[in-house]
Short mmCIF file of C-alpha atoms in Angstrom, two decimals:
data_model
loop_
_atom_site.label_atom_id
_atom_site.label_comp_id
_atom_site.label_asym_id
_atom_site.label_seq_id
_atom_site.Cartn_x
_atom_site.Cartn_y
_atom_site.Cartn_z
CA MET A 24 0.00 0.00 0.00
CA LYS A 25 1.43 3.34 -1.07
CA ILE A 26 1.53 5.96 1.68
CA ASN A 27 1.22 9.63 0.83
CA TYR A 28 3.61 11.63 3.01
CA ASN A 29 3.30 15.35 3.54
CA THR A 30 6.08 17.65 2.33
CA GLN A 31 8.05 17.74 5.59
CA GLN A 32 7.79 13.99 6.13
CA GLN A 33 9.02 13.30 2.61
CA LEU A 34 11.93 15.69 3.13
CA ALA A 35 12.98 13.76 6.26
CA ILE A 36 12.74 10.48 4.32
CA ASP A 37 14.80 11.74 1.40
CA THR A 38 17.49 13.61 3.35
CA ILE A 39 19.60 10.60 4.21
CA ASP A 40 23.05 12.23 4.15
CA GLY A 41 24.46 14.62 6.73
CA GLN A 42 22.90 15.73 9.98
CA VAL A 43 19.14 16.02 10.27
CA LEU A 44 17.06 17.25 13.18
CA VAL A 45 13.37 16.39 13.06
CA ASN A 46 11.24 18.31 15.52
CA ALA A 47 8.16 16.11 15.79
CA GLY A 48 5.40 15.94 18.37
CA PRO A 49 3.15 12.99 19.24
CA GLY A 50 0.93 11.77 16.42
CA SER A 51 3.03 13.36 13.68
CA GLY A 52 3.92 10.05 12.02
CA LYS A 53 7.58 9.99 13.02
CA THR A 54 7.79 6.21 13.56
CA GLN A 55 6.44 5.61 10.06
CA VAL A 56 8.85 8.20 8.64
CA ILE A 57 11.87 6.65 10.37
CA ALA A 58 10.94 3.23 9.01
CA GLN A 59 10.49 4.67 5.52
CA ARG A 60 13.83 6.48 5.81
CA VAL A 61 15.55 3.18 6.61
CA GLY A 62 14.14 1.82 3.36
CA SER A 63 15.43 4.88 1.52
CA ILE A 64 18.92 4.34 2.94
CA LEU A 65 18.91 0.68 1.91
CA GLU A 66 17.59 1.51 -1.55
CA HIS A 67 19.92 4.39 -2.41
CA THR A 68 23.19 3.37 -0.72
CA ASP A 69 25.33 0.25 -0.30
CA THR A 70 24.53 0.20 3.40
CA GLN A 71 23.44 -3.13 4.87
CA PRO A 72 20.66 -3.37 7.52
CA GLU A 73 23.17 -4.30 10.21
CA ASN A 74 25.06 -1.05 9.56
CA ILE A 75 22.11 1.08 10.69
CA LEU A 76 21.67 1.89 14.38
CA ILE A 77 18.34 3.20 15.70
CA LEU A 78 18.32 4.29 19.33
CA THR A 79 15.02 4.93 21.08
CA PHE A 80 14.16 5.54 24.69
CA THR A 81 11.86 2.71 25.76
CA ASN A 82 11.49 -1.01 25.16
CA ALA A 83 7.99 -0.29 23.85
CA GLY A 84 9.55 2.08 21.32
CA VAL A 85 11.97 -0.63 20.22
CA THR A 86 9.14 -3.13 19.70
CA ALA A 87 7.01 -0.62 17.77
CA MET A 88 9.92 0.31 15.51
CA LYS A 89 10.92 -3.30 14.80
CA ASN A 90 7.34 -4.25 13.98
CA ARG A 91 7.02 -1.29 11.63
CA LEU A 92 10.29 -2.11 9.87
CA VAL A 93 9.38 -5.76 9.35
CA LYS A 94 5.90 -4.87 8.15
CA MET A 95 7.32 -2.47 5.56
CA TRP A 96 10.53 -4.23 4.48
CA GLY A 97 10.17 -7.89 5.41
CA VAL A 98 12.14 -10.18 7.71
CA GLY A 99 15.47 -8.75 6.52
CA ALA A 100 14.64 -5.66 8.56
CA TYR A 101 15.27 -7.71 11.72
CA ASN A 102 18.96 -7.09 11.03
CA VAL A 103 18.55 -3.34 11.58
CA ASN A 104 19.91 -2.58 15.05
CA VAL A 105 17.06 -1.09 17.09
CA MET A 106 18.01 -0.59 20.75
CA THR A 107 17.45 1.45 23.84
CA MET A 108 20.51 3.15 25.34
CA HIS A 109 20.22 0.56 28.11
CA SER A 110 20.40 -2.39 25.72
CA PHE A 111 23.21 -0.74 23.74
CA GLY A 112 25.21 -0.27 26.93
CA SER A 113 24.55 -3.86 27.93
CA MET A 114 25.82 -5.02 24.56
CA VAL A 115 29.06 -3.05 24.91
CA LEU A 116 29.50 -4.40 28.42
CA SER A 117 29.00 -7.98 27.21
CA HIS A 118 31.72 -7.49 24.58
CA TYR A 119 34.32 -5.99 26.95
CA PRO A 120 33.37 -6.86 30.56
CA GLU A 121 36.89 -7.10 31.97
CA ILE A 122 38.21 -3.97 30.27
CA ILE A 123 35.19 -1.92 31.32
CA GLY A 124 35.55 -3.23 34.85
CA LEU A 125 32.12 -4.61 35.69
CA HIS A 126 32.84 -8.29 35.05
CA ASN A 127 32.60 -9.26 38.73
CA LEU A 128 29.38 -7.31 39.27
CA ASP A 129 25.73 -7.92 38.48
CA ALA A 130 23.19 -5.43 37.20
CA ALA A 131 20.96 -4.25 40.02
CA THR A 132 17.26 -4.86 39.65
CA GLU A 133 14.64 -2.24 40.51
CA ILE A 134 13.92 -4.22 43.66
CA ASP A 135 17.62 -4.12 44.60
CA LEU A 136 17.72 -0.35 44.18
CA LEU A 137 14.59 0.27 46.20
CA GLU A 138 15.90 -1.98 48.98
CA LEU A 139 19.12 0.06 49.08
CA VAL A 140 17.19 3.31 49.23
CA ARG A 141 14.99 1.96 52.02
CA GLU A 142 18.09 0.99 54.00
CA ILE A 143 19.35 4.56 53.64
CA LEU A 144 16.00 5.99 54.77
CA ASP A 145 15.90 3.60 57.75
CA ASP A 146 19.33 4.80 58.90
CA LEU A 147 18.61 8.54 58.69
CA PRO A 148 19.18 10.39 61.95
CA LYS A 149 16.37 12.17 63.75
CA GLY A 150 15.78 15.60 62.32
CA HIS A 151 16.76 14.71 58.76
CA SER A 152 14.31 16.25 56.28
CA LEU A 153 13.71 12.87 54.58
CA ARG A 154 12.99 11.00 57.81
CA ARG A 155 9.23 10.57 57.73
CA LEU A 156 7.60 9.82 61.07
CA SER A 157 4.23 9.02 59.54
CA HIS A 158 2.81 5.64 58.60
CA ASN A 159 4.83 5.69 55.34
CA PRO A 160 8.56 6.09 56.12
CA TYR A 161 9.42 5.31 52.48
CA PHE A 162 7.34 8.11 50.98
CA ASP A 163 10.42 9.56 49.21
CA GLU A 164 12.03 6.33 48.02
CA THR A 165 11.26 6.70 44.31
CA LYS A 166 12.23 10.38 44.24
CA LEU A 167 15.49 9.57 46.00
CA LYS A 168 16.34 6.74 43.62
CA ASN A 169 15.63 8.99 40.62
CA LEU A 170 17.69 11.81 42.13
CA PHE A 171 20.71 9.51 42.48
CA ALA A 172 20.34 8.47 38.83
CA THR A 173 20.14 12.11 37.71
CA LEU A 174 23.20 13.16 39.72
CA LYS A 175 25.22 10.35 38.15
CA THR A 176 24.02 10.64 34.55
CA GLU A 177 24.45 14.43 34.56
CA ASP A 178 27.81 14.27 36.40
CA LEU A 179 26.49 16.60 39.08
CA SER A 180 28.77 16.75 42.11
CA ILE A 181 27.38 18.11 45.35
CA GLN A 182 29.54 21.20 44.80
CA LYS A 183 28.00 21.84 41.36
CA LEU A 184 24.53 21.26 42.74
CA GLU A 185 25.10 23.61 45.68
CA ALA A 186 26.31 26.32 43.31
CA SER A 187 23.28 25.85 41.04
CA VAL A 188 20.88 25.91 44.00
CA SER A 189 22.49 29.05 45.39
CA GLU A 190 22.22 30.80 42.03
CA TYR A 191 18.60 29.68 41.69
CA ILE A 192 17.62 30.95 45.16
CA LEU A 193 19.26 34.32 44.52
CA SER A 194 17.26 34.64 41.30
CA LEU A 195 13.88 33.97 42.90
CA PRO A 196 12.98 37.57 43.87
CA GLU A 197 13.21 38.49 40.17
CA THR A 198 11.59 35.33 38.84
CA GLU A 199 8.07 35.39 37.37
CA GLY A 200 5.58 34.28 40.01
CA TYR A 201 7.79 35.18 42.98
CA PHE A 202 7.17 38.93 43.07
CA TYR A 203 4.10 41.13 43.08
CA LYS A 204 3.18 42.69 39.76
CA ARG A 205 0.71 45.15 41.27
CA LYS A 206 -0.01 46.67 44.65
CA TYR A 207 -1.61 44.20 47.08
CA LYS A 208 -2.44 45.33 50.63
CA ASP A 209 0.89 46.59 51.97
CA LYS A 210 2.91 45.06 49.13
CA MET A 211 4.18 47.19 46.28
CA PRO A 212 4.93 46.10 42.67
CA GLY A 213 8.29 44.33 42.66
CA ASP A 214 8.14 43.25 46.30
CA PRO A 215 9.02 39.55 46.75
CA LYS A 216 6.39 36.96 47.64
CA GLN A 217 8.37 35.83 50.66
CA ASN A 218 6.17 32.89 51.61
CA LEU A 219 6.65 31.32 48.16
CA ILE A 220 10.37 32.01 48.24
CA ASP A 221 10.69 30.46 51.72
CA ASP A 222 8.85 27.34 50.52
CA GLU A 223 11.22 27.05 47.56
CA VAL A 224 14.27 27.54 49.78
CA LYS A 225 13.01 24.71 52.00
CA LYS A 226 12.57 22.43 48.97
CA MET A 227 16.10 23.21 47.78
CA SER A 228 17.48 22.53 51.25
CA GLU A 229 15.80 19.11 51.22
CA LEU A 230 17.17 18.47 47.73
CA LEU A 231 20.72 19.15 48.90
CA GLU A 232 20.26 16.95 51.98
CA ALA A 233 19.07 14.14 49.72
CA ALA A 234 21.94 14.63 47.25
CA ARG A 235 24.48 14.29 50.06
CA LEU A 236 23.28 10.70 50.51
CA LEU A 237 24.68 9.65 47.12
CA PRO A 238 28.05 8.39 48.47
CA ILE A 239 26.16 6.14 50.90
CA TYR A 240 24.08 4.79 48.02
CA ASN A 241 27.19 4.09 45.92
CA ASN A 242 28.88 2.31 48.82
CA LYS A 243 25.82 0.12 49.29
CA LEU A 244 25.92 -0.79 45.59
CA LYS A 245 29.55 -1.86 45.97
CA GLY A 246 28.71 -3.78 49.12
CA ARG A 247 26.20 -5.88 47.18
CA ASN A 248 28.49 -6.25 44.14
CA VAL A 249 25.92 -4.67 41.85
CA PHE A 250 25.83 -1.65 39.54
CA ASP A 251 22.90 0.46 38.43
CA TYR A 252 21.95 1.71 34.97
CA ALA A 253 23.77 5.01 35.43
CA ASP A 254 26.98 3.19 36.43
CA MET A 255 26.79 1.10 33.27
CA LEU A 256 26.50 4.11 30.97
CA ILE A 257 29.23 5.97 32.86
CA HIS A 258 31.57 3.01 32.41
CA VAL A 259 30.67 2.68 28.72
CA SER A 260 31.37 6.37 28.08
CA LYS A 261 34.66 6.22 29.98
CA ALA A 262 35.67 3.08 28.07
CA PHE A 263 35.03 4.93 24.79
CA GLU A 264 37.34 7.71 26.04
CA ARG A 265 40.11 5.49 27.41
CA PHE A 266 40.12 2.71 24.82
CA PRO A 267 39.75 4.05 21.26
CA PHE A 268 39.67 0.53 19.82
CA ILE A 269 36.42 -0.16 21.67
CA LEU A 270 34.79 2.97 20.32
CA SER A 271 36.12 2.31 16.82
CA ARG A 272 34.38 -1.06 16.72
CA TYR A 273 30.97 0.57 16.91
CA GLN A 274 31.84 3.69 14.93
CA GLU A 275 32.98 1.60 12.00
CA ASN A 276 30.13 -0.88 12.21
CA TYR A 277 27.36 1.74 12.09
CA GLN A 278 27.20 4.01 9.07
CA TYR A 279 23.81 5.60 9.71
CA PHE A 280 22.55 6.70 13.12
CA ILE A 281 18.95 7.50 14.00
CA ALA A 282 17.97 8.53 17.53
CA ASP A 283 14.28 8.81 18.44
CA GLU A 284 12.60 10.47 21.44
CA THR A 285 15.77 12.47 22.06
CA GLN A 286 13.99 14.96 24.33
CA ASP A 287 14.02 12.10 26.86
CA LEU A 288 17.78 11.43 26.71
CA SER A 289 20.02 12.53 29.57
CA GLY A 290 23.23 14.47 29.08
CA LEU A 291 25.25 11.25 29.45
CA GLN A 292 23.15 9.47 26.82
CA PHE A 293 23.65 12.37 24.43
CA LYS A 294 27.39 12.20 25.16
CA ILE A 295 27.46 8.53 24.13
CA LEU A 296 25.57 9.36 20.94
CA ASN A 297 28.15 12.05 20.17
CA GLN A 298 30.99 9.63 20.89
CA LEU A 299 29.54 7.17 18.39
CA THR A 300 29.21 9.78 15.63
CA SER A 301 32.40 11.77 16.38
CA HIS A 302 34.54 9.61 14.06
CA TRP A 303 32.73 11.08 11.07
CA GLY A 304 32.69 14.70 12.24
CA GLU A 305 30.62 16.92 9.95
CA GLN A 306 30.36 13.97 7.54
CA ALA A 307 28.33 11.99 10.08
CA ASP A 308 25.05 10.64 8.74
CA VAL A 309 22.84 11.05 11.78
CA MET A 310 19.23 12.00 12.33
CA ILE A 311 17.79 12.80 15.72
CA VAL A 312 14.05 13.02 16.27
CA GLY A 313 12.65 14.85 19.25
CA ASP A 314 10.07 17.26 20.52
CA ARG A 315 11.37 20.47 22.07
CA ASN A 316 7.95 20.98 23.67
CA GLN A 317 8.03 17.93 25.89
CA SER A 318 10.29 15.90 28.12
CA LEU A 319 8.63 13.05 30.00
CA TYR A 320 11.71 11.90 31.90
CA GLY A 321 13.08 15.09 33.41
CA PHE A 322 13.26 13.30 36.76
CA GLN A 323 15.88 10.97 35.20
CA GLY A 324 18.08 13.75 33.87
CA ALA A 325 16.36 14.21 30.54
CA ASP A 326 16.49 17.76 29.21
CA ASN A 327 15.03 18.79 25.89
CA LYS A 328 17.67 21.55 25.76
CA ASN A 329 20.12 18.75 24.92
CA ILE A 330 18.58 18.82 21.44
CA ASP A 331 19.70 22.43 20.97
CA LYS A 332 23.18 21.63 22.31
CA TRP A 333 23.50 18.78 19.82
CA ALA A 334 22.23 20.89 16.92
CA ALA A 335 24.72 23.67 17.66
CA GLN A 336 27.60 21.34 16.77
CA TYR A 337 26.66 21.17 13.09
CA PRO A 338 26.64 24.35 10.98
CA ASN A 339 25.10 22.52 8.01
CA LEU A 340 22.30 20.92 9.99
CA ASN A 341 19.02 20.29 8.18
CA GLU A 342 16.14 21.03 10.57
CA ILE A 343 12.68 19.77 9.68
CA THR A 344 9.50 20.35 11.68
CA PHE A 345 6.45 18.11 11.50
CA GLU A 346 3.50 20.42 12.03
CA THR A 347 0.59 18.06 11.35
CA ASN A 348 -0.91 15.91 14.11
CA TYR A 349 -2.65 12.83 12.72
CA ARG A 350 -3.65 11.34 16.06
CA SER A 351 -5.72 14.01 17.82
CA ASN A 352 -8.80 15.91 16.72
CA LYS A 353 -9.07 19.70 16.76
CA ASP A 354 -10.75 19.88 20.18
CA ILE A 355 -7.92 17.95 21.84
CA ILE A 356 -5.25 20.05 20.15
CA ASP A 357 -7.00 23.31 21.08
CA SER A 358 -7.29 22.18 24.70
CA ALA A 359 -3.61 21.25 24.79
CA GLN A 360 -2.65 24.64 23.38
CA ARG A 361 -4.61 26.39 26.14
CA VAL A 362 -2.70 24.39 28.76
CA ILE A 363 0.68 25.01 27.10
CA ALA A 364 -0.03 28.74 27.04
CA HIS A 365 0.38 28.72 30.86
CA ASN A 366 3.89 27.22 30.67
CA THR A 367 6.38 29.63 32.22
CA ASP A 368 9.50 27.63 31.25
CA THR A 369 10.31 29.43 28.02
CA GLU A 370 14.06 29.11 28.04
#
């Protein structure tokens, strides 16, 4: 069945050389376009399916992409490498376990990690901001686990975090929402909303207290002879830096790179993507697909500003925006636009 693509979709399919940034929201047909682009690469170049690497964020995304490829191009499309960053890191680790240094360790399960976090919460001294005296002492366990992952994947030391928090707190009196815009009782325009600022200062204090628990968490990982997902990616990235022959293996094997859902990649994941494509420099054939207007996994270190940082590296970047939503009707889109209009994070 022949599919009629709109102008921007067709441009993304046909632009197979160089660096391409596709800004695409939900329902814009990006999965179909990526699959069609793979076919265009195979048809117009000597590239084999196994020389194409597609990175996406979730296992569900991997399954959807593989099914689409096979449906469009047959069983040979199984040879296209479709992976999450997690599965890619696991593959590298399996090829070089001793060199990377995790050969005597096991990957921690989610249950392992939550048990470690609960041990930390159990041992907190009285007066600690995370010590809950209510019926649920583990109220913060998921937030704490995610914070540890973010600190590690974004290479945030406690010193860097303290500096960022201090700068943020100092900026609050001039930040939208934290000062009065018009006279209110005894408050004049420009006066700070001190109650809101005090609440934010308290939150930041709790954040720093939680961040200072990271060394304890890391020691508990070592004590159990396990590593977490962030450790794996850190070791993979460091191995690429220290052992060029390891990096070369994957750089030379993959000729075309496609990364989907890149608004949900952390800084470390973007670094690994750059390491993979760095061999080719401005000749790299790489397309990243993301949505600057959303980031579902900010709690894990994802930052849609990473897309802009990546794009800034390439002066000849082709940027394509998918403007048509094929999934939602007009009422849904209009409602979403009204909600987005209240978003104050415009930077």
